[in-house]
């Protein structure tokens, strides 16, 4: 059996050839496309290829360049030394010194303008980082991607430079059967890890200890690293939706939120689970969490190909309006929080794939088979800084959807039974 680390374990050469063929079709027969892969690693970090580059060739080498030449429909890889162990169907491999010569005569060149996504990076976070740096008068950092574009303009002063990012982004939205199989596996690993964390939870532990349990299972299952920085938040820490300190005590009477998934062959997953530290949902926890669990199930049963996301949200909100009307909330602020949840459109969240917040847009078009997104119904009670959510990653199928992270219970009775069974065994 091939190693889970091997690209060819998950993707045949034909998978990358199909992706490149679609790029050729998009750029036309007179243009070329050039991508710069990830740079050399600093220190003792493990190299991970950037997502757009990996998507089109699967090559895991630093300082690599990929040229798709629309004029003759060939693809060449340029790497230091001019050799690569696994090229997955590329036409040729050259040394870096040959790249400028191969670009001679190019009049239209596509290259990604968006920042490249590396390890534990997403496009939205990278764009925020760039804006933050730009506002700092004492910084002035120029990104590697910006230096690359400047170099291209210097080498090809008369060529028209166009943005490749929208083309590749659109391709990445709908996953192939091979991608879905890999994400099915990352979902399984995610489920095993979060379930183990639920079972191990005891008052007095630290948040990071739950992450350590997940890390061990991820590495044992063939994951290279984490897919994103873990969110393991207890009590008031949950209010910060992207809390990542993960060093507080798990306190009796509080809820804990865990949102954490691995990176396997440059693909990840997404999940959000909440459970009581002491093993029993009490008071507002049962009331508000139970409402969101019902919302979650109402969304899942409506996901289907051909439906517009806004239609699914409207249908679900109509059903949940009846649930809201039949529910006796213990406080007016809880009733108001649940009512506002009916108006929130973010319950159908973001694409998931090579990045946890994957690229591409899906919200304004009918859902297609192969679309992978996060389902994340949530509510907020600002008066008491309470935040409740239940998240899964799903793929749209011919008959509805498949939940890729279905291995972790979220029903109140099932979570309590799981935790109490472990206490009895201790």
mmCIF file of C-alpha atoms in Angstrom:
data_model
loop_
_atom_site.group_PDB
_atom_site.id
_atom_site.type_symbol
_atom_site.label_atom_id
_atom_site.label_comp_id
_atom_site.label_asym_id
_atom_site.label_seq_id
_atom_site.Cartn_x
_atom_site.Cartn_y
_atom_site.Cartn_z
ATOM 1 C CA UNK A 1 0.000 0.000 0.000
ATOM 2 C CA UNK A 2 1.310 3.423 -0.885
ATOM 3 C CA UNK A 3 2.007 5.873 1.906
ATOM 4 C CA UNK A 4 -0.759 8.327 2.767
ATOM 5 C CA UNK A 5 1.893 11.014 2.259
ATOM 6 C CA UNK A 6 2.237 10.084 -1.436
ATOM 7 C CA UNK A 7 0.264 12.267 -3.818
ATOM 8 C CA UNK A 8 -0.282 9.295 -6.124
ATOM 9 C CA UNK A 9 -2.004 7.433 -3.271
ATOM 10 C CA UNK A 10 -4.928 9.825 -3.667
ATOM 11 C CA UNK A 11 -4.641 11.249 -7.185
ATOM 12 C CA UNK A 12 -3.714 9.592 -10.483
ATOM 13 C CA UNK A 13 -1.808 11.633 -13.059
ATOM 14 C CA UNK A 14 -5.032 11.913 -15.091
ATOM 15 C CA UNK A 15 -6.636 13.962 -12.304
ATOM 16 C CA UNK A 16 -4.067 16.745 -12.676
ATOM 17 C CA UNK A 17 -4.131 16.489 -16.471
ATOM 18 C CA UNK A 18 -7.905 17.071 -16.425
ATOM 19 C CA UNK A 19 -7.487 20.134 -14.244
ATOM 20 C CA UNK A 20 -4.803 21.574 -16.515
ATOM 21 C CA UNK A 21 -6.935 20.900 -19.594
ATOM 22 C CA UNK A 22 -9.666 23.057 -18.098
ATOM 23 C CA UNK A 23 -7.155 25.839 -17.513
ATOM 24 C CA UNK A 24 -6.003 25.568 -21.143
ATOM 25 C CA UNK A 25 -9.612 25.873 -22.234
ATOM 26 C CA UNK A 26 -10.089 28.983 -20.070
ATOM 27 C CA UNK A 27 -6.936 30.870 -21.152
ATOM 28 C CA UNK A 28 -7.186 30.058 -24.872
ATOM 29 C CA UNK A 29 -4.680 28.819 -27.482
ATOM 30 C CA UNK A 30 -2.462 31.921 -27.588
ATOM 31 C CA UNK A 31 -1.844 32.484 -23.882
ATOM 32 C CA UNK A 32 0.336 30.857 -21.229
ATOM 33 C CA UNK A 33 -0.101 30.442 -17.485
ATOM 34 C CA UNK A 34 2.750 30.494 -14.986
ATOM 35 C CA UNK A 35 2.568 29.593 -11.315
ATOM 36 C CA UNK A 36 5.225 30.004 -8.649
ATOM 37 C CA UNK A 37 5.252 27.291 -6.018
ATOM 38 C CA UNK A 38 6.173 27.637 -2.380
ATOM 39 C CA UNK A 39 9.560 29.024 -1.454
ATOM 40 C CA UNK A 40 12.303 27.356 0.577
ATOM 41 C CA UNK A 41 11.395 26.625 4.177
ATOM 42 C CA UNK A 42 12.866 28.580 7.039
ATOM 43 C CA UNK A 43 14.504 26.694 9.861
ATOM 44 C CA UNK A 44 13.287 23.143 10.388
ATOM 45 C CA UNK A 45 9.751 23.555 9.079
ATOM 46 C CA UNK A 46 8.316 20.770 6.887
ATOM 47 C CA UNK A 47 7.651 21.961 3.334
ATOM 48 C CA UNK A 48 4.042 22.096 2.182
ATOM 49 C CA UNK A 49 3.212 23.165 -1.347
ATOM 50 C CA UNK A 50 0.900 26.114 -1.973
ATOM 51 C CA UNK A 51 -2.633 25.173 -2.920
ATOM 52 C CA UNK A 52 -2.999 26.547 -6.460
ATOM 53 C CA UNK A 53 0.326 25.054 -7.510
ATOM 54 C CA UNK A 54 -0.433 21.679 -5.944
ATOM 55 C CA UNK A 55 -3.915 21.677 -7.491
ATOM 56 C CA UNK A 56 -2.514 21.755 -11.029
ATOM 57 C CA UNK A 57 0.389 19.324 -10.726
ATOM 58 C CA UNK A 58 0.692 17.712 -7.270
ATOM 59 C CA UNK A 59 4.420 18.465 -7.093
ATOM 60 C CA UNK A 60 5.738 18.855 -3.546
ATOM 61 C CA UNK A 61 9.061 20.615 -4.185
ATOM 62 C CA UNK A 62 10.121 24.095 -3.032
ATOM 63 C CA UNK A 63 11.118 26.805 -5.503
ATOM 64 C CA UNK A 64 9.228 25.155 -8.364
ATOM 65 C CA UNK A 65 7.517 26.901 -11.296
ATOM 66 C CA UNK A 66 4.783 25.489 -13.515
ATOM 67 C CA UNK A 67 4.279 26.710 -17.090
ATOM 68 C CA UNK A 68 1.093 25.837 -18.995
ATOM 69 C CA UNK A 69 1.760 26.787 -22.606
ATOM 70 C CA UNK A 70 -1.501 27.226 -24.455
ATOM 71 C CA UNK A 71 0.299 27.549 -27.771
ATOM 72 C CA UNK A 72 1.213 23.860 -27.878
ATOM 73 C CA UNK A 73 -0.891 22.577 -24.944
ATOM 74 C CA UNK A 74 2.154 21.410 -22.991
ATOM 75 C CA UNK A 75 3.057 21.718 -19.318
ATOM 76 C CA UNK A 76 6.589 22.095 -18.037
ATOM 77 C CA UNK A 77 7.994 22.078 -14.526
ATOM 78 C CA UNK A 78 11.023 24.183 -13.596
ATOM 79 C CA UNK A 79 12.898 23.208 -10.438
ATOM 80 C CA UNK A 80 16.377 23.718 -8.994
ATOM 81 C CA UNK A 81 18.626 21.145 -10.594
ATOM 82 C CA UNK A 82 16.087 20.239 -13.257
ATOM 83 C CA UNK A 83 14.881 16.909 -11.857
ATOM 84 C CA UNK A 84 11.774 15.790 -9.989
ATOM 85 C CA UNK A 85 10.983 12.405 -8.469
ATOM 86 C CA UNK A 86 7.265 12.445 -9.247
ATOM 87 C CA UNK A 87 5.913 14.618 -12.047
ATOM 88 C CA UNK A 88 2.427 13.085 -12.392
ATOM 89 C CA UNK A 89 2.113 13.379 -16.163
ATOM 90 C CA UNK A 90 3.943 16.625 -16.930
ATOM 91 C CA UNK A 91 5.518 16.969 -20.389
ATOM 92 C CA UNK A 92 8.974 18.073 -19.306
ATOM 93 C CA UNK A 93 11.142 19.113 -16.349
ATOM 94 C CA UNK A 94 13.831 21.792 -16.632
ATOM 95 C CA UNK A 95 16.202 23.696 -14.416
ATOM 96 C CA UNK A 96 15.260 27.195 -13.269
ATOM 97 C CA UNK A 97 17.732 28.746 -15.716
ATOM 98 C CA UNK A 98 15.563 27.587 -18.646
ATOM 99 C CA UNK A 99 12.399 29.413 -17.586
ATOM 100 C CA UNK A 100 13.169 32.836 -19.010
ATOM 101 C CA UNK A 101 13.995 31.358 -22.407
ATOM 102 C CA UNK A 102 10.710 29.422 -22.453
ATOM 103 C CA UNK A 103 8.822 32.644 -21.748
ATOM 104 C CA UNK A 104 10.305 34.379 -24.796
ATOM 105 C CA UNK A 105 7.634 35.472 -27.232
ATOM 106 C CA UNK A 106 4.729 35.178 -24.761
ATOM 107 C CA UNK A 107 2.248 37.993 -25.391
ATOM 108 C CA UNK A 108 -0.427 37.060 -22.830
ATOM 109 C CA UNK A 109 0.460 35.498 -19.488
ATOM 110 C CA UNK A 110 -1.865 34.397 -16.722
ATOM 111 C CA UNK A 111 -0.522 34.157 -13.185
ATOM 112 C CA UNK A 112 -2.308 34.181 -9.810
ATOM 113 C CA UNK A 113 -2.760 37.653 -8.365
ATOM 114 C CA UNK A 114 -4.277 36.351 -5.107
ATOM 115 C CA UNK A 115 -1.850 35.513 -2.284
ATOM 116 C CA UNK A 116 -0.767 31.850 -2.370
ATOM 117 C CA UNK A 117 -2.177 29.653 0.411
ATOM 118 C CA UNK A 118 0.440 27.703 2.315
ATOM 119 C CA UNK A 119 0.298 25.631 5.500
ATOM 120 C CA UNK A 120 -2.581 26.619 7.849
ATOM 121 C CA UNK A 121 -3.401 29.565 5.578
ATOM 122 C CA UNK A 122 -6.639 30.730 3.938
ATOM 123 C CA UNK A 123 -7.189 33.420 1.316
ATOM 124 C CA UNK A 124 -9.310 35.598 3.606
ATOM 125 C CA UNK A 125 -6.719 35.526 6.396
ATOM 126 C CA UNK A 126 -3.878 36.289 3.989
ATOM 127 C CA UNK A 127 -5.739 39.253 2.525
ATOM 128 C CA UNK A 128 -6.375 40.616 6.014
ATOM 129 C CA UNK A 129 -2.676 40.181 6.809
ATOM 130 C CA UNK A 130 -1.697 42.126 3.688
ATOM 131 C CA UNK A 131 -4.037 44.995 4.586
ATOM 132 C CA UNK A 132 -2.698 45.082 8.140
ATOM 133 C CA UNK A 133 0.910 45.228 6.948
ATOM 134 C CA UNK A 134 0.070 47.939 4.405
ATOM 135 C CA UNK A 135 -1.306 50.164 7.178
ATOM 136 C CA UNK A 136 1.926 49.909 9.172
ATOM 137 C CA UNK A 137 4.258 52.808 8.177
ATOM 138 C CA UNK A 138 7.206 51.014 9.792
ATOM 139 C CA UNK A 139 6.827 47.790 7.858
ATOM 140 C CA UNK A 140 6.494 48.021 4.082
ATOM 141 C CA UNK A 141 6.940 44.289 3.514
ATOM 142 C CA UNK A 142 6.734 43.234 -0.129
ATOM 143 C CA UNK A 143 5.366 39.708 -0.507
ATOM 144 C CA UNK A 144 7.115 36.988 -2.459
ATOM 145 C CA UNK A 145 4.120 36.882 -4.827
ATOM 146 C CA UNK A 146 4.406 40.635 -5.482
ATOM 147 C CA UNK A 147 8.126 40.301 -6.200
ATOM 148 C CA UNK A 148 7.324 37.490 -8.641
ATOM 149 C CA UNK A 149 4.814 39.627 -10.529
ATOM 150 C CA UNK A 150 7.291 42.504 -10.675
ATOM 151 C CA UNK A 151 9.903 40.146 -12.103
ATOM 152 C CA UNK A 152 7.462 38.929 -14.765
ATOM 153 C CA UNK A 153 6.728 42.495 -15.838
ATOM 154 C CA UNK A 154 10.433 43.186 -16.106
ATOM 155 C CA UNK A 155 11.120 40.040 -18.157
ATOM 156 C CA UNK A 156 8.008 40.448 -20.358
ATOM 157 C CA UNK A 157 7.469 44.215 -20.600
ATOM 158 C CA UNK A 158 5.217 43.946 -23.652
ATOM 159 C CA UNK A 159 3.145 40.986 -22.511
ATOM 160 C CA UNK A 160 -0.347 41.382 -21.089
ATOM 161 C CA UNK A 161 -0.446 40.028 -17.534
ATOM 162 C CA UNK A 162 -3.797 38.557 -16.430
ATOM 163 C CA UNK A 163 -5.100 37.076 -13.182
ATOM 164 C CA UNK A 164 -5.257 33.273 -13.102
ATOM 165 C CA UNK A 165 -6.789 33.123 -9.611
ATOM 166 C CA UNK A 166 -10.482 33.393 -10.654
ATOM 167 C CA UNK A 167 -10.024 30.531 -13.135
ATOM 168 C CA UNK A 168 -8.444 28.145 -10.629
ATOM 169 C CA UNK A 169 -10.818 29.277 -7.857
ATOM 170 C CA UNK A 170 -13.825 28.313 -9.965
ATOM 171 C CA UNK A 171 -12.338 24.872 -10.655
ATOM 172 C CA UNK A 172 -11.679 24.237 -6.973
ATOM 173 C CA UNK A 173 -15.297 24.833 -5.905
ATOM 174 C CA UNK A 174 -16.613 21.509 -7.250
ATOM 175 C CA UNK A 175 -14.643 18.517 -6.003
ATOM 176 C CA UNK A 176 -13.823 15.467 -8.098
ATOM 177 C CA UNK A 177 -14.508 11.913 -6.874
ATOM 178 C CA UNK A 178 -10.841 11.610 -5.900
ATOM 179 C CA UNK A 179 -10.991 14.825 -3.874
ATOM 180 C CA UNK A 180 -14.204 13.706 -2.171
ATOM 181 C CA UNK A 181 -12.642 10.375 -1.250
ATOM 182 C CA UNK A 182 -9.684 12.173 0.321
ATOM 183 C CA UNK A 183 -11.995 14.562 2.179
ATOM 184 C CA UNK A 184 -14.066 11.596 3.311
ATOM 185 C CA UNK A 185 -10.879 10.304 4.912
ATOM 186 C CA UNK A 186 -9.975 13.653 6.520
ATOM 187 C CA UNK A 187 -13.549 13.776 7.827
ATOM 188 C CA UNK A 188 -13.132 10.335 9.367
ATOM 189 C CA UNK A 189 -9.889 11.381 11.072
ATOM 190 C CA UNK A 190 -11.533 14.581 12.284
ATOM 191 C CA UNK A 191 -14.433 12.621 13.724
ATOM 192 C CA UNK A 192 -12.216 10.137 15.528
ATOM 193 C CA UNK A 193 -10.180 12.934 17.091
ATOM 194 C CA UNK A 194 -13.076 15.080 18.274
ATOM 195 C CA UNK A 195 -14.948 12.069 19.595
ATOM 196 C CA UNK A 196 -11.837 11.010 21.553
ATOM 197 C CA UNK A 197 -11.569 14.531 22.963
ATOM 198 C CA UNK A 198 -15.201 14.418 24.105
ATOM 199 C CA UNK A 199 -14.617 11.080 25.806
ATOM 200 C CA UNK A 200 -11.486 12.344 27.574
ATOM 201 C CA UNK A 201 -12.930 15.639 28.845
ATOM 202 C CA UNK A 202 -12.739 16.181 32.619
ATOM 203 C CA UNK A 203 -12.866 19.336 34.757
ATOM 204 C CA UNK A 204 -9.367 20.582 35.523
ATOM 205 C CA UNK A 205 -7.848 19.683 32.141
ATOM 206 C CA UNK A 206 -6.389 22.381 29.925
ATOM 207 C CA UNK A 207 -7.872 23.163 26.536
ATOM 208 C CA UNK A 208 -4.652 22.222 24.760
ATOM 209 C CA UNK A 209 -4.810 18.713 26.199
ATOM 210 C CA UNK A 210 -7.846 18.034 24.023
ATOM 211 C CA UNK A 211 -5.838 19.283 21.055
ATOM 212 C CA UNK A 212 -2.975 16.945 21.984
ATOM 213 C CA UNK A 213 -5.356 13.985 21.816
ATOM 214 C CA UNK A 214 -6.388 15.062 18.324
ATOM 215 C CA UNK A 215 -2.796 15.637 17.212
ATOM 216 C CA UNK A 216 -1.813 12.088 18.110
ATOM 217 C CA UNK A 217 -4.702 10.590 16.183
ATOM 218 C CA UNK A 218 -4.070 12.835 13.187
ATOM 219 C CA UNK A 219 -0.420 11.853 12.929
ATOM 220 C CA UNK A 220 -1.243 8.194 13.516
ATOM 221 C CA UNK A 221 -3.782 8.419 10.683
ATOM 222 C CA UNK A 222 -1.282 9.765 8.174
ATOM 223 C CA UNK A 223 -1.919 13.506 8.472
ATOM 224 C CA UNK A 224 1.132 15.650 7.865
ATOM 225 C CA UNK A 225 0.018 18.447 10.166
ATOM 226 C CA UNK A 226 -3.084 20.320 11.269
ATOM 227 C CA UNK A 227 -5.292 21.890 8.599
ATOM 228 C CA UNK A 228 -5.708 25.104 10.592
ATOM 229 C CA UNK A 229 -5.012 26.509 14.025
ATOM 230 C CA UNK A 230 -7.231 24.648 16.516
ATOM 231 C CA UNK A 231 -10.090 26.389 18.277
ATOM 232 C CA UNK A 232 -10.509 24.713 21.668
ATOM 233 C CA UNK A 233 -12.453 27.132 23.842
ATOM 234 C CA UNK A 234 -14.087 26.700 27.227
ATOM 235 C CA UNK A 235 -16.590 28.975 28.928
ATOM 236 C CA UNK A 236 -16.242 32.665 28.090
ATOM 237 C CA UNK A 237 -13.502 31.892 25.537
ATOM 238 C CA UNK A 238 -16.187 30.535 23.200
ATOM 239 C CA UNK A 239 -17.427 34.072 22.527
ATOM 240 C CA UNK A 240 -14.309 34.713 20.414
ATOM 241 C CA UNK A 241 -15.181 32.773 17.269
ATOM 242 C CA UNK A 242 -11.517 32.256 16.341
ATOM 243 C CA UNK A 243 -10.022 31.901 19.805
ATOM 244 C CA UNK A 244 -6.707 30.042 19.599
ATOM 245 C CA UNK A 245 -4.875 30.461 22.925
ATOM 246 C CA UNK A 246 -6.102 27.017 24.020
ATOM 247 C CA UNK A 247 -4.534 27.229 27.488
ATOM 248 C CA UNK A 248 -7.473 27.769 29.893
ATOM 249 C CA UNK A 249 -8.826 25.277 32.410
ATOM 250 C CA UNK A 250 -11.897 23.211 31.593
ATOM 251 C CA UNK A 251 -14.314 24.239 34.328
ATOM 252 C CA UNK A 252 -17.206 22.238 35.760
ATOM 253 C CA UNK A 253 -20.470 23.771 34.552
ATOM 254 C CA UNK A 254 -19.054 25.259 31.348
ATOM 255 C CA UNK A 255 -19.324 24.207 27.724
ATOM 256 C CA UNK A 256 -16.281 23.542 25.562
ATOM 257 C CA UNK A 257 -16.097 24.169 21.808
ATOM 258 C CA UNK A 258 -13.696 22.260 19.554
ATOM 259 C CA UNK A 259 -13.063 23.160 15.905
ATOM 260 C CA UNK A 260 -10.040 21.285 14.544
ATOM 261 C CA UNK A 261 -9.147 19.127 11.522
ATOM 262 C CA UNK A 262 -6.006 17.626 9.933
ATOM 263 C CA UNK A 263 -4.123 18.231 6.682
ATOM 264 C CA UNK A 264 -3.793 15.092 4.563
ATOM 265 C CA UNK A 265 -2.146 15.553 1.177
ATOM 266 C CA UNK A 266 -3.021 19.272 1.170
ATOM 267 C CA UNK A 267 -6.729 18.761 1.971
ATOM 268 C CA UNK A 268 -8.517 19.384 5.248
ATOM 269 C CA UNK A 269 -12.045 19.392 6.696
ATOM 270 C CA UNK A 270 -14.078 21.456 9.161
ATOM 271 C CA UNK A 271 -16.102 20.672 12.260
ATOM 272 C CA UNK A 272 -17.566 22.395 15.300
ATOM 273 C CA UNK A 273 -18.756 20.512 18.360
ATOM 274 C CA UNK A 274 -19.811 21.762 21.797
ATOM 275 C CA UNK A 275 -20.229 19.661 24.919
ATOM 276 C CA UNK A 276 -20.471 20.135 28.701
ATOM 277 C CA UNK A 277 -17.248 19.732 30.658
ATOM 278 C CA UNK A 278 -19.058 17.788 33.395
ATOM 279 C CA UNK A 279 -20.979 15.593 30.947
ATOM 280 C CA UNK A 280 -24.457 17.120 31.515
ATOM 281 C CA UNK A 281 -26.184 19.865 29.512
ATOM 282 C CA UNK A 282 -27.906 22.118 32.032
ATOM 283 C CA UNK A 283 -30.048 25.258 31.948
ATOM 284 C CA UNK A 284 -29.324 27.566 29.022
ATOM 285 C CA UNK A 285 -26.962 24.967 27.553
ATOM 286 C CA UNK A 286 -29.739 22.484 26.940
ATOM 287 C CA UNK A 287 -32.145 25.203 25.828
ATOM 288 C CA UNK A 288 -29.978 27.094 23.323
ATOM 289 C CA UNK A 289 -27.793 24.232 22.179
ATOM 290 C CA UNK A 290 -30.904 22.108 21.623
ATOM 291 C CA UNK A 291 -32.400 24.833 19.428
ATOM 292 C CA UNK A 292 -29.270 24.946 17.244
ATOM 293 C CA UNK A 293 -29.144 21.146 17.004
ATOM 294 C CA UNK A 294 -32.694 21.236 15.640
ATOM 295 C CA UNK A 295 -31.642 23.978 13.207
ATOM 296 C CA UNK A 296 -28.680 21.878 12.086
ATOM 297 C CA UNK A 297 -30.853 18.857 11.295
ATOM 298 C CA UNK A 298 -33.400 21.033 9.492
ATOM 299 C CA UNK A 299 -30.663 22.375 7.223
ATOM 300 C CA UNK A 300 -29.133 18.982 6.501
ATOM 301 C CA UNK A 301 -32.370 17.409 5.293
ATOM 302 C CA UNK A 302 -32.891 20.220 2.752
ATOM 303 C CA UNK A 303 -29.456 20.230 1.127
ATOM 304 C CA UNK A 304 -29.771 19.036 -2.465
ATOM 305 C CA UNK A 305 -28.458 19.676 -5.979
ATOM 306 C CA UNK A 306 -30.240 22.330 -7.998
ATOM 307 C CA UNK A 307 -31.422 24.329 -4.998
ATOM 308 C CA UNK A 308 -30.271 27.872 -4.359
ATOM 309 C CA UNK A 309 -28.673 28.360 -0.931
ATOM 310 C CA UNK A 310 -31.044 31.230 -0.168
ATOM 311 C CA UNK A 311 -33.991 28.892 -0.900
ATOM 312 C CA UNK A 312 -32.630 26.329 1.556
ATOM 313 C CA UNK A 313 -32.147 29.001 4.214
ATOM 314 C CA UNK A 314 -35.655 30.385 3.682
ATOM 315 C CA UNK A 315 -37.249 26.926 3.877
ATOM 316 C CA UNK A 316 -35.295 26.085 7.012
ATOM 317 C CA UNK A 317 -36.093 29.409 8.656
ATOM 318 C CA UNK A 318 -39.795 28.804 8.013
ATOM 319 C CA UNK A 319 -39.638 25.424 9.750
ATOM 320 C CA UNK A 320 -37.599 26.839 12.620
ATOM 321 C CA UNK A 321 -40.057 29.678 13.058
ATOM 322 C CA UNK A 322 -42.592 27.089 14.098
ATOM 323 C CA UNK A 323 -40.057 25.529 16.474
ATOM 324 C CA UNK A 324 -39.346 28.967 17.935
ATOM 325 C CA UNK A 325 -43.047 29.654 18.460
ATOM 326 C CA UNK A 326 -43.521 26.324 20.263
ATOM 327 C CA UNK A 327 -40.476 26.777 22.492
ATOM 328 C CA UNK A 328 -40.752 28.312 25.955
ATOM 329 C CA UNK A 329 -37.487 30.171 26.495
ATOM 330 C CA UNK A 330 -36.337 30.794 30.052
ATOM 331 C CA UNK A 331 -35.305 34.394 29.287
ATOM 332 C CA UNK A 332 -36.518 36.988 26.775
ATOM 333 C CA UNK A 333 -32.935 37.506 25.587
ATOM 334 C CA UNK A 334 -32.718 33.812 24.681
ATOM 335 C CA UNK A 335 -35.936 34.032 22.681
ATOM 336 C CA UNK A 336 -34.608 37.101 20.878
ATOM 337 C CA UNK A 337 -31.293 35.406 20.104
ATOM 338 C CA UNK A 338 -33.115 32.399 18.637
ATOM 339 C CA UNK A 339 -35.407 34.687 16.624
ATOM 340 C CA UNK A 340 -32.424 36.550 15.152
ATOM 341 C CA UNK A 341 -30.889 33.229 14.167
ATOM 342 C CA UNK A 342 -33.808 32.810 11.739
ATOM 343 C CA UNK A 343 -32.549 35.843 9.805
ATOM 344 C CA UNK A 344 -28.864 34.887 9.668
ATOM 345 C CA UNK A 345 -27.705 33.616 6.271
ATOM 346 C CA UNK A 346 -24.280 32.418 7.422
ATOM 347 C CA UNK A 347 -25.688 29.056 8.580
ATOM 348 C CA UNK A 348 -24.632 27.865 5.128
ATOM 349 C CA UNK A 349 -21.047 28.883 5.562
ATOM 350 C CA UNK A 350 -17.913 28.580 3.420
ATOM 351 C CA UNK A 351 -16.440 26.113 0.918
ATOM 352 C CA UNK A 352 -14.007 23.577 2.386
ATOM 353 C CA UNK A 353 -11.178 21.798 0.602
ATOM 354 C CA UNK A 354 -7.500 22.558 0.324
ATOM 355 C CA UNK A 355 -8.073 25.378 2.808
ATOM 356 C CA UNK A 356 -10.580 25.267 5.638
ATOM 357 C CA UNK A 357 -12.031 28.507 4.246
ATOM 358 C CA UNK A 358 -11.667 27.386 0.657
ATOM 359 C CA UNK A 359 -11.738 29.674 -2.356
ATOM 360 C CA UNK A 360 -14.558 30.208 -4.812
ATOM 361 C CA UNK A 361 -18.155 31.342 -4.664
ATOM 362 C CA UNK A 362 -21.237 29.141 -4.464
ATOM 363 C CA UNK A 363 -23.988 31.109 -2.756
ATOM 364 C CA UNK A 364 -25.668 32.761 -5.742
ATOM 365 C CA UNK A 365 -25.945 29.717 -8.023
ATOM 366 C CA UNK A 366 -27.776 26.378 -7.719
ATOM 367 C CA UNK A 367 -25.893 23.811 -5.675
ATOM 368 C CA UNK A 368 -24.010 21.233 -7.746
ATOM 369 C CA UNK A 369 -23.004 17.662 -7.063
ATOM 370 C CA UNK A 370 -19.469 17.760 -5.657
ATOM 371 C CA UNK A 371 -19.860 21.055 -3.802
ATOM 372 C CA UNK A 372 -18.228 20.778 -0.359
ATOM 373 C CA UNK A 373 -19.230 23.371 2.232
ATOM 374 C CA UNK A 374 -19.524 23.917 5.945
ATOM 375 C CA UNK A 375 -22.975 23.815 7.575
ATOM 376 C CA UNK A 376 -22.703 25.926 10.709
ATOM 377 C CA UNK A 377 -25.950 27.134 12.344
ATOM 378 C CA UNK A 378 -25.229 29.451 15.264
ATOM 379 C CA UNK A 379 -26.682 32.032 17.608
ATOM 380 C CA UNK A 380 -25.376 34.764 19.866
ATOM 381 C CA UNK A 381 -26.620 36.163 23.190
ATOM 382 C CA UNK A 382 -24.529 39.342 23.536
ATOM 383 C CA UNK A 383 -26.029 40.245 26.922
ATOM 384 C CA UNK A 384 -24.390 37.139 28.419
ATOM 385 C CA UNK A 385 -21.588 36.682 25.835
ATOM 386 C CA UNK A 386 -22.961 33.274 24.854
ATOM 387 C CA UNK A 387 -22.191 31.751 21.464
ATOM 388 C CA UNK A 388 -23.680 28.415 20.340
ATOM 389 C CA UNK A 389 -22.939 26.482 17.151
ATOM 390 C CA UNK A 390 -22.885 23.002 15.589
ATOM 391 C CA UNK A 391 -20.782 22.570 12.443
ATOM 392 C CA UNK A 392 -20.276 19.797 9.902
ATOM 393 C CA UNK A 393 -18.686 19.558 6.466
ATOM 394 C CA UNK A 394 -20.966 18.158 3.752
ATOM 395 C CA UNK A 395 -20.737 17.276 0.074
ATOM 396 C CA UNK A 396 -23.728 17.668 -2.229
ATOM 397 C CA UNK A 397 -24.702 14.333 -3.821
ATOM 398 C CA UNK A 398 -27.210 13.258 -6.473
ATOM 399 C CA UNK A 399 -29.823 12.547 -3.793
ATOM 400 C CA UNK A 400 -29.066 15.212 -1.166
ATOM 401 C CA UNK A 401 -25.875 15.427 0.828
ATOM 402 C CA UNK A 402 -23.281 13.311 2.609
ATOM 403 C CA UNK A 403 -21.965 14.498 5.957
ATOM 404 C CA UNK A 404 -18.196 14.032 5.898
ATOM 405 C CA UNK A 405 -17.848 14.610 9.654
ATOM 406 C CA UNK A 406 -20.799 12.475 10.735
ATOM 407 C CA UNK A 407 -18.741 10.311 13.074
ATOM 408 C CA UNK A 408 -19.184 12.678 16.038
ATOM 409 C CA UNK A 409 -22.552 12.801 17.854
ATOM 410 C CA UNK A 410 -24.189 16.165 18.460
ATOM 411 C CA UNK A 411 -27.586 15.167 19.871
ATOM 412 C CA UNK A 412 -27.794 16.027 23.577
ATOM 413 C CA UNK A 413 -28.658 12.517 24.733
ATOM 414 C CA UNK A 414 -25.918 10.915 22.603
ATOM 415 C CA UNK A 415 -23.209 13.315 23.804
ATOM 416 C CA UNK A 416 -24.191 12.838 27.444
ATOM 417 C CA UNK A 417 -24.298 9.046 27.058
ATOM 418 C CA UNK A 418 -20.850 9.055 25.458
ATOM 419 C CA UNK A 419 -19.329 11.110 28.246
ATOM 420 C CA UNK A 420 -21.053 9.241 31.075
ATOM 421 C CA UNK A 421 -19.956 5.890 29.647
ATOM 422 C CA UNK A 422 -16.350 7.028 29.794
ATOM 423 C CA UNK A 423 -16.733 8.255 33.369
ATOM 424 C CA UNK A 424 -18.089 4.829 34.343
ATOM 425 C CA UNK A 425 -15.064 3.162 32.747
ATOM 426 C CA UNK A 426 -12.569 5.447 34.501
#
